mmCIF file of C-alpha atoms in Angstrom:
data_model
loop_
_atom_site.group_PDB
_atom_site.id
_atom_site.type_symbol
_atom_site.label_atom_id
_atom_site.label_comp_id
_atom_site.label_asym_id
_atom_site.label_seq_id
_atom_site.Cartn_x
_atom_site.Cartn_y
_atom_site.Cartn_z
ATOM 1 C CA UNK A 477 -3.956 -32.444 12.243
ATOM 2 C CA UNK A 478 -3.197 -32.303 15.932
ATOM 3 C CA UNK A 479 -5.186 -34.675 18.029
ATOM 4 C CA UNK A 480 -7.003 -33.824 21.293
ATOM 5 C CA UNK A 481 -4.779 -34.078 24.341
ATOM 6 C CA UNK A 482 -5.772 -34.665 27.957
ATOM 7 C CA UNK A 483 -4.123 -32.041 30.212
ATOM 8 C CA UNK A 484 -1.456 -33.368 32.536
ATOM 9 C CA UNK A 485 -2.708 -33.744 36.075
ATOM 10 C CA UNK A 486 -1.871 -30.747 38.294
ATOM 11 C CA UNK A 487 0.287 -31.167 41.386
ATOM 12 C CA UNK A 488 -1.241 -28.150 43.158
ATOM 13 C CA UNK A 489 -3.913 -25.351 42.575
ATOM 14 C CA UNK A 490 -4.643 -22.597 44.609
ATOM 15 C CA UNK A 491 -5.567 -18.801 44.970
ATOM 16 C CA UNK A 492 -2.604 -16.325 45.475
ATOM 17 C CA UNK A 493 -3.469 -13.221 47.447
ATOM 18 C CA UNK A 494 -2.777 -10.116 45.303
ATOM 19 C CA UNK A 495 -3.812 -6.928 47.269
ATOM 20 C CA UNK A 496 -7.565 -7.145 47.933
ATOM 21 C CA UNK A 497 -7.943 -9.921 45.279
ATOM 22 C CA UNK A 498 -6.782 -13.395 44.417
ATOM 23 C CA UNK A 499 -4.931 -14.938 41.325
ATOM 24 C CA UNK A 500 -5.888 -18.534 40.474
ATOM 25 C CA UNK A 501 -2.968 -20.682 39.634
ATOM 26 C CA UNK A 502 -2.110 -24.377 38.671
ATOM 27 C CA UNK A 503 1.224 -26.130 39.115
ATOM 28 C CA UNK A 504 2.204 -29.206 37.194
ATOM 29 C CA UNK A 505 5.352 -30.870 38.482
ATOM 30 C CA UNK A 506 7.753 -30.162 41.451
ATOM 31 C CA UNK A 507 8.573 -26.536 42.032
ATOM 32 C CA UNK A 508 11.471 -27.717 44.358
ATOM 33 C CA UNK A 509 13.125 -29.872 41.712
ATOM 34 C CA UNK A 510 15.843 -27.368 41.147
ATOM 35 C CA UNK A 511 14.851 -26.826 37.365
ATOM 36 C CA UNK A 512 13.395 -23.339 36.672
ATOM 37 C CA UNK A 513 9.686 -23.535 36.458
ATOM 38 C CA UNK A 514 7.975 -22.512 33.264
ATOM 39 C CA UNK A 515 5.355 -19.851 33.944
ATOM 40 C CA UNK A 516 2.681 -19.659 31.236
ATOM 41 C CA UNK A 517 1.258 -16.188 30.734
ATOM 42 C CA UNK A 518 -1.860 -16.212 28.545
ATOM 43 C CA UNK A 519 -3.278 -13.832 25.986
ATOM 44 C CA UNK A 520 -6.213 -11.500 25.739
ATOM 45 C CA UNK A 521 -5.830 -9.488 27.798
ATOM 46 C CA UNK A 522 -9.014 -11.176 29.288
ATOM 47 C CA UNK A 523 -8.569 -14.697 28.247
ATOM 48 C CA UNK A 524 -7.657 -17.560 30.540
ATOM 49 C CA UNK A 525 -5.025 -20.369 30.873
ATOM 50 C CA UNK A 526 -7.246 -23.055 29.391
ATOM 51 C CA UNK A 527 -6.170 -22.917 25.810
ATOM 52 C CA UNK A 528 -2.574 -23.286 26.945
ATOM 53 C CA UNK A 529 -2.904 -26.236 29.195
ATOM 54 C CA UNK A 530 -1.284 -28.774 27.066
ATOM 55 C CA UNK A 531 2.127 -26.980 27.660
ATOM 56 C CA UNK A 532 1.814 -28.750 31.119
ATOM 57 C CA UNK A 533 3.026 -31.896 29.272
ATOM 58 C CA UNK A 534 6.499 -30.454 29.672
ATOM 59 C CA UNK A 535 6.370 -31.413 33.337
ATOM 60 C CA UNK A 536 6.684 -35.053 32.094
ATOM 61 C CA UNK A 537 10.168 -34.016 30.756
ATOM 62 C CA UNK A 538 11.150 -32.661 34.162
ATOM 63 C CA UNK A 539 10.321 -28.961 33.922
ATOM 64 C CA UNK A 540 7.676 -27.807 36.401
ATOM 65 C CA UNK A 541 4.924 -25.678 34.615
ATOM 66 C CA UNK A 542 2.811 -22.976 36.174
ATOM 67 C CA UNK A 543 -0.450 -21.687 34.653
ATOM 68 C CA UNK A 544 -2.499 -18.865 36.054
ATOM 69 C CA UNK A 545 -5.602 -16.826 35.111
ATOM 70 C CA UNK A 546 -4.955 -13.152 35.044
ATOM 71 C CA UNK A 547 -7.040 -10.887 37.291
ATOM 72 C CA UNK A 548 -10.552 -10.363 35.959
ATOM 73 C CA UNK A 549 -11.072 -13.738 34.333
ATOM 74 C CA UNK A 550 -11.281 -17.524 34.871
ATOM 75 C CA UNK A 551 -10.631 -18.559 38.448
ATOM 76 C CA UNK A 552 -9.142 -15.201 39.560
ATOM 77 C CA UNK A 553 -11.134 -12.407 41.072
ATOM 78 C CA UNK A 554 -13.607 -10.755 38.617
ATOM 79 C CA UNK A 555 -14.043 -7.006 38.859
ATOM 80 C CA UNK A 556 -16.701 -6.165 36.205
ATOM 81 C CA UNK A 557 -17.239 -2.689 37.480
ATOM 82 C CA UNK A 558 -13.721 -1.505 37.257
ATOM 83 C CA UNK A 559 -13.051 1.036 34.589
ATOM 84 C CA UNK A 560 -10.163 1.509 31.998
ATOM 85 C CA UNK A 561 -8.058 3.342 34.556
ATOM 86 C CA UNK A 562 -7.874 0.247 36.707
ATOM 87 C CA UNK A 563 -6.931 -2.314 33.846
ATOM 88 C CA UNK A 564 -3.351 -1.358 32.977
ATOM 89 C CA UNK A 565 -0.135 -3.166 31.924
ATOM 90 C CA UNK A 566 1.343 -2.178 35.343
ATOM 91 C CA UNK A 567 -1.416 -4.061 37.131
ATOM 92 C CA UNK A 568 -0.774 -7.270 35.258
ATOM 93 C CA UNK A 569 2.934 -6.742 35.699
ATOM 94 C CA UNK A 570 2.558 -6.512 39.462
ATOM 95 C CA UNK A 571 0.242 -9.514 39.438
ATOM 96 C CA UNK A 572 2.933 -11.620 37.696
ATOM 97 C CA UNK A 573 5.585 -10.512 40.035
ATOM 98 C CA UNK A 574 3.319 -11.193 43.049
ATOM 99 C CA UNK A 575 2.584 -14.663 41.874
ATOM 100 C CA UNK A 576 6.379 -15.528 41.318
ATOM 101 C CA UNK A 577 7.132 -14.329 44.849
ATOM 102 C CA UNK A 578 4.189 -16.110 46.384
ATOM 103 C CA UNK A 579 5.178 -19.373 44.846
ATOM 104 C CA UNK A 580 8.775 -18.968 45.924
ATOM 105 C CA UNK A 581 10.188 -19.082 42.349
ATOM 106 C CA UNK A 582 10.982 -15.409 41.821
ATOM 107 C CA UNK A 583 14.644 -16.253 42.015
ATOM 108 C CA UNK A 584 14.537 -19.042 39.352
ATOM 109 C CA UNK A 585 11.951 -19.242 36.586
ATOM 110 C CA UNK A 586 11.348 -19.084 32.833
ATOM 111 C CA UNK A 587 8.521 -17.095 31.305
ATOM 112 C CA UNK A 588 6.378 -18.100 28.354
ATOM 113 C CA UNK A 589 4.029 -15.346 27.153
ATOM 114 C CA UNK A 590 1.496 -16.015 24.430
ATOM 115 C CA UNK A 591 0.041 -13.098 22.308
ATOM 116 C CA UNK A 592 -0.817 -10.306 24.799
ATOM 117 C CA UNK A 593 1.200 -12.393 27.311
ATOM 118 C CA UNK A 594 4.228 -12.067 25.066
ATOM 119 C CA UNK A 595 4.096 -8.324 25.356
ATOM 120 C CA UNK A 596 3.599 -8.518 29.147
ATOM 121 C CA UNK A 597 6.523 -10.744 29.626
ATOM 122 C CA UNK A 598 8.815 -8.619 27.482
ATOM 123 C CA UNK A 599 7.892 -5.561 29.500
ATOM 124 C CA UNK A 600 8.625 -7.561 32.684
ATOM 125 C CA UNK A 601 11.814 -9.001 31.356
ATOM 126 C CA UNK A 602 13.146 -5.525 30.452
ATOM 127 C CA UNK A 603 13.377 -4.862 34.126
ATOM 128 C CA UNK A 604 16.092 -7.510 34.213
ATOM 129 C CA UNK A 605 14.668 -9.459 37.207
ATOM 130 C CA UNK A 606 17.462 -11.513 38.757
ATOM 131 C CA UNK A 607 15.612 -14.759 38.685
ATOM 132 C CA UNK A 608 14.622 -14.775 35.045
ATOM 133 C CA UNK A 609 16.486 -17.513 33.293
ATOM 134 C CA UNK A 610 14.796 -17.385 29.916
ATOM 135 C CA UNK A 611 11.901 -15.897 27.979
ATOM 136 C CA UNK A 612 9.599 -17.415 25.404
ATOM 137 C CA UNK A 613 7.560 -14.916 23.257
ATOM 138 C CA UNK A 614 5.056 -16.912 21.437
ATOM 139 C CA UNK A 615 2.658 -15.536 18.641
ATOM 140 C CA UNK A 616 2.989 -12.001 19.992
ATOM 141 C CA UNK A 617 3.291 -8.645 18.278
ATOM 142 C CA UNK A 618 5.870 -6.174 19.551
ATOM 143 C CA UNK A 619 3.552 -3.250 18.860
ATOM 144 C CA UNK A 620 -0.143 -2.803 18.620
ATOM 145 C CA UNK A 621 0.124 -0.119 15.955
ATOM 146 C CA UNK A 622 2.152 -2.603 13.901
ATOM 147 C CA UNK A 623 -0.518 -5.236 14.659
ATOM 148 C CA UNK A 624 -3.351 -2.930 13.463
ATOM 149 C CA UNK A 625 -1.521 -2.165 10.276
ATOM 150 C CA UNK A 626 -0.955 -5.836 9.585
ATOM 151 C CA UNK A 627 -4.678 -6.669 10.367
ATOM 152 C CA UNK A 628 -5.737 -4.461 7.470
ATOM 153 C CA UNK A 629 -3.392 -6.440 5.247
ATOM 154 C CA UNK A 630 -4.764 -9.848 6.339
ATOM 155 C CA UNK A 631 -8.353 -8.578 6.171
ATOM 156 C CA UNK A 632 -7.840 -7.439 2.536
ATOM 157 C CA UNK A 633 -6.949 -11.065 1.749
ATOM 158 C CA UNK A 634 -10.073 -12.599 3.035
ATOM 159 C CA UNK A 635 -12.680 -14.060 0.662
ATOM 160 C CA UNK A 636 -14.637 -11.362 -1.323
ATOM 161 C CA UNK A 637 -17.199 -9.514 0.746
ATOM 162 C CA UNK A 638 -16.011 -10.561 4.183
ATOM 163 C CA UNK A 639 -13.956 -7.392 5.003
ATOM 164 C CA UNK A 640 -16.817 -5.393 3.601
ATOM 165 C CA UNK A 641 -19.090 -6.997 6.059
ATOM 166 C CA UNK A 642 -16.759 -6.432 8.935
ATOM 167 C CA UNK A 643 -16.288 -2.823 8.133
ATOM 168 C CA UNK A 644 -19.919 -2.138 7.750
ATOM 169 C CA UNK A 645 -20.698 -3.515 11.247
ATOM 170 C CA UNK A 646 -17.642 -1.818 12.847
ATOM 171 C CA UNK A 647 -18.740 1.656 11.462
ATOM 172 C CA UNK A 648 -22.295 1.002 12.606
ATOM 173 C CA UNK A 649 -21.316 -0.221 16.086
ATOM 174 C CA UNK A 650 -22.994 -3.550 15.584
ATOM 175 C CA UNK A 651 -20.084 -5.852 16.131
ATOM 176 C CA UNK A 652 -22.448 -8.053 18.357
ATOM 177 C CA UNK A 653 -24.507 -9.123 15.443
ATOM 178 C CA UNK A 654 -24.649 -12.620 14.158
ATOM 179 C CA UNK A 655 -23.472 -11.534 10.642
ATOM 180 C CA UNK A 656 -20.432 -9.828 12.064
ATOM 181 C CA UNK A 657 -19.463 -12.806 14.229
ATOM 182 C CA UNK A 658 -19.839 -15.121 11.127
ATOM 183 C CA UNK A 659 -17.354 -12.874 9.386
ATOM 184 C CA UNK A 660 -14.975 -12.880 12.355
ATOM 185 C CA UNK A 661 -15.032 -16.632 12.312
ATOM 186 C CA UNK A 662 -13.683 -16.536 8.651
ATOM 187 C CA UNK A 663 -10.560 -14.659 9.945
ATOM 188 C CA UNK A 664 -10.127 -16.820 12.958
ATOM 189 C CA UNK A 665 -10.224 -19.986 10.912
ATOM 190 C CA UNK A 666 -7.371 -18.607 8.855
ATOM 191 C CA UNK A 667 -5.212 -16.812 11.298
ATOM 192 C CA UNK A 668 -6.065 -17.782 14.958
ATOM 193 C CA UNK A 669 -6.602 -21.523 14.872
ATOM 194 C CA UNK A 670 -6.664 -23.614 11.806
ATOM 195 C CA UNK A 671 -7.845 -26.803 13.334
ATOM 196 C CA UNK A 672 -11.307 -28.005 12.581
ATOM 197 C CA UNK A 673 -12.999 -28.560 14.930
ATOM 198 C CA UNK A 674 -11.457 -26.209 17.404
ATOM 199 C CA UNK A 675 -10.025 -28.027 20.488
ATOM 200 C CA UNK A 676 -12.044 -28.083 23.684
ATOM 201 C CA UNK A 677 -9.518 -26.157 25.646
ATOM 202 C CA UNK A 678 -9.424 -23.439 23.018
ATOM 203 C CA UNK A 679 -13.306 -23.158 23.217
ATOM 204 C CA UNK A 680 -13.025 -23.100 26.938
ATOM 205 C CA UNK A 681 -11.121 -19.869 26.906
ATOM 206 C CA UNK A 682 -13.490 -18.329 24.476
ATOM 207 C CA UNK A 683 -16.443 -19.189 26.732
ATOM 208 C CA UNK A 684 -14.543 -17.640 29.723
ATOM 209 C CA UNK A 685 -14.130 -14.377 27.829
ATOM 210 C CA UNK A 686 -17.816 -14.334 27.007
ATOM 211 C CA UNK A 687 -18.563 -15.009 30.547
ATOM 212 C CA UNK A 688 -16.901 -11.834 31.648
ATOM 213 C CA UNK A 689 -15.604 -9.704 28.717
ATOM 214 C CA UNK A 690 -14.582 -6.730 30.995
ATOM 215 C CA UNK A 691 -10.820 -6.885 30.445
ATOM 216 C CA UNK A 692 -10.885 -7.951 26.805
ATOM 217 C CA UNK A 693 -13.318 -5.216 25.699
ATOM 218 C CA UNK A 694 -11.564 -2.542 27.781
ATOM 219 C CA UNK A 695 -7.994 -3.197 26.747
ATOM 220 C CA UNK A 696 -8.407 -4.893 23.399
ATOM 221 C CA UNK A 697 -11.846 -4.491 21.719
ATOM 222 C CA UNK A 698 -14.526 -6.892 20.416
ATOM 223 C CA UNK A 699 -12.156 -9.305 18.666
ATOM 224 C CA UNK A 700 -8.456 -9.824 17.679
ATOM 225 C CA UNK A 701 -8.381 -7.617 14.668
ATOM 226 C CA UNK A 702 -10.626 -4.656 15.812
ATOM 227 C CA UNK A 703 -8.390 -3.348 18.568
ATOM 228 C CA UNK A 704 -10.090 -0.128 19.906
ATOM 229 C CA UNK A 705 -9.223 -0.583 23.550
ATOM 230 C CA UNK A 706 -6.538 1.032 25.759
ATOM 231 C CA UNK A 707 -3.785 -0.981 24.256
ATOM 232 C CA UNK A 708 -4.259 0.283 20.654
ATOM 233 C CA UNK A 709 -1.310 2.499 20.868
ATOM 234 C CA UNK A 710 1.073 0.451 23.116
ATOM 235 C CA UNK A 711 4.342 -1.137 22.085
ATOM 236 C CA UNK A 712 7.242 -2.916 23.921
ATOM 237 C CA UNK A 713 9.791 -2.245 21.107
ATOM 238 C CA UNK A 714 11.587 0.434 23.171
ATOM 239 C CA UNK A 715 11.922 -1.999 26.097
ATOM 240 C CA UNK A 716 13.385 -4.991 23.969
ATOM 241 C CA UNK A 717 17.049 -3.786 24.099
ATOM 242 C CA UNK A 718 17.035 -4.082 27.875
ATOM 243 C CA UNK A 719 15.948 -7.733 27.972
ATOM 244 C CA UNK A 720 18.978 -9.573 29.097
ATOM 245 C CA UNK A 721 17.636 -13.186 29.437
ATOM 246 C CA UNK A 722 18.051 -15.460 26.499
ATOM 247 C CA UNK A 723 14.850 -15.429 24.360
ATOM 248 C CA UNK A 724 12.962 -17.700 22.097
ATOM 249 C CA UNK A 725 10.476 -16.068 19.573
ATOM 250 C CA UNK A 726 7.713 -18.337 18.178
ATOM 251 C CA UNK A 727 5.195 -17.612 15.482
ATOM 252 C CA UNK A 728 3.230 -19.414 12.737
ATOM 253 C CA UNK A 729 3.384 -19.072 8.943
ATOM 254 C CA UNK A 730 -0.368 -18.285 8.962
ATOM 255 C CA UNK A 731 -0.295 -16.207 12.259
ATOM 256 C CA UNK A 732 -2.232 -13.077 12.837
ATOM 257 C CA UNK A 733 0.981 -12.045 14.458
ATOM 258 C CA UNK A 734 2.674 -11.560 11.112
ATOM 259 C CA UNK A 735 6.495 -11.495 10.663
ATOM 260 C CA UNK A 736 6.231 -7.599 10.446
ATOM 261 C CA UNK A 737 4.844 -7.604 14.037
ATOM 262 C CA UNK A 738 7.380 -10.097 15.319
ATOM 263 C CA UNK A 739 10.478 -8.774 13.624
ATOM 264 C CA UNK A 740 11.238 -6.070 16.345
ATOM 265 C CA UNK A 741 11.788 -8.659 18.900
ATOM 266 C CA UNK A 742 14.446 -10.307 16.709
ATOM 267 C CA UNK A 743 16.064 -6.893 15.814
ATOM 268 C CA UNK A 744 16.255 -5.506 19.345
ATOM 269 C CA UNK A 745 16.511 -8.400 21.933
ATOM 270 C CA UNK A 746 20.263 -9.052 22.276
ATOM 271 C CA UNK A 747 20.102 -12.859 22.747
ATOM 272 C CA UNK A 748 17.249 -14.126 20.636
ATOM 273 C CA UNK A 749 16.311 -16.762 18.062
ATOM 274 C CA UNK A 750 13.055 -17.215 16.033
ATOM 275 C CA UNK A 751 11.274 -20.342 15.282
ATOM 276 C CA UNK A 752 8.678 -20.264 12.593
ATOM 277 C CA UNK A 753 5.987 -23.024 12.461
ATOM 278 C CA UNK A 754 5.064 -23.625 8.885
ATOM 279 C CA UNK A 755 1.718 -25.463 9.538
ATOM 280 C CA UNK A 756 0.417 -23.159 12.271
ATOM 281 C CA UNK A 757 -1.424 -19.871 12.736
ATOM 282 C CA UNK A 758 -1.674 -18.366 16.234
ATOM 283 C CA UNK A 759 -1.700 -21.640 18.226
ATOM 284 C CA UNK A 760 1.276 -23.784 17.341
ATOM 285 C CA UNK A 761 1.196 -25.500 20.659
ATOM 286 C CA UNK A 762 -2.149 -27.114 19.493
ATOM 287 C CA UNK A 763 -1.556 -27.040 15.679
ATOM 288 C CA UNK A 764 1.937 -28.483 15.743
ATOM 289 C CA UNK A 765 2.159 -29.884 19.312
ATOM 290 C CA UNK A 766 4.938 -32.325 18.782
ATOM 291 C CA UNK A 767 7.351 -29.845 17.171
ATOM 292 C CA UNK A 768 6.343 -27.200 19.756
ATOM 293 C CA UNK A 769 7.143 -29.458 22.564
ATOM 294 C CA UNK A 770 10.495 -30.364 20.967
ATOM 295 C CA UNK A 771 11.493 -26.719 20.413
ATOM 296 C CA UNK A 772 10.597 -25.778 23.968
ATOM 297 C CA UNK A 773 12.507 -28.693 25.362
ATOM 298 C CA UNK A 774 15.626 -27.787 23.345
ATOM 299 C CA UNK A 775 15.399 -24.182 24.451
ATOM 300 C CA UNK A 776 14.949 -25.101 28.199
ATOM 301 C CA UNK A 777 17.757 -27.621 27.981
ATOM 302 C CA UNK A 778 20.107 -24.987 26.523
ATOM 303 C CA UNK A 779 19.352 -22.696 29.524
ATOM 304 C CA UNK A 780 20.967 -25.380 31.782
ATOM 305 C CA UNK A 781 24.338 -25.233 29.938
#
């Protein structure tokens, strides 16, 4: 079992202007060191950077690390009254580009996108930005229709009665009930995070979503496997052949992002390799932290050759 980790101390924090709003960011390490900073793009959409904080440990190995909270959550501007037409993939793509430009690293960076962040970074990478040195797609489906199909497979494998409980509340529109949430936790314990208890930084992101679920509910839905939001039909498969940067795809043996949902990245990105973490579900950076750090170090070092 992974042990609790104290996040590496930041070298800078701030708010980056983004139109009328602000994006909160955190830097660990020296952005002027010459090495491409690793920019960490969290999941959700509508989560926060907290659950990915231990990736900042890579700064100890000489690679600067940038975390940020996407618009609508965490330390960034909250906009709870904005509707579905506001919360788009293009908005978050523009926010990422704005952050890279504002930090002065648009011409030299590596992206790590986790879960929804993997789709977002794949879409961004397909535009072939000149400064993108490498791309890490972690625990991310390439297609929400594929994801939804695989959720049915995983749900059918839950203990007897759990999926029936989930379906009953989904059909009744009572997904906020205690019984439904208890059934959700059964799925999460198998396919989202297998650690017990859940790490503090993981819980922090859950609390942040609960504090303002606007983005998550609008684009995703009430949980990981009942995707009824605006992303339910979205895919990046068509963009994958246009990704020119070297790519590392990561997933867990017990991941909700099953091999079926990850395979399109491997099939269509020209320069790609896939690392499967045997003891992990959706959080290998917490479930197998030592191996995760080793794999990332090797990938980053390979970009310098």
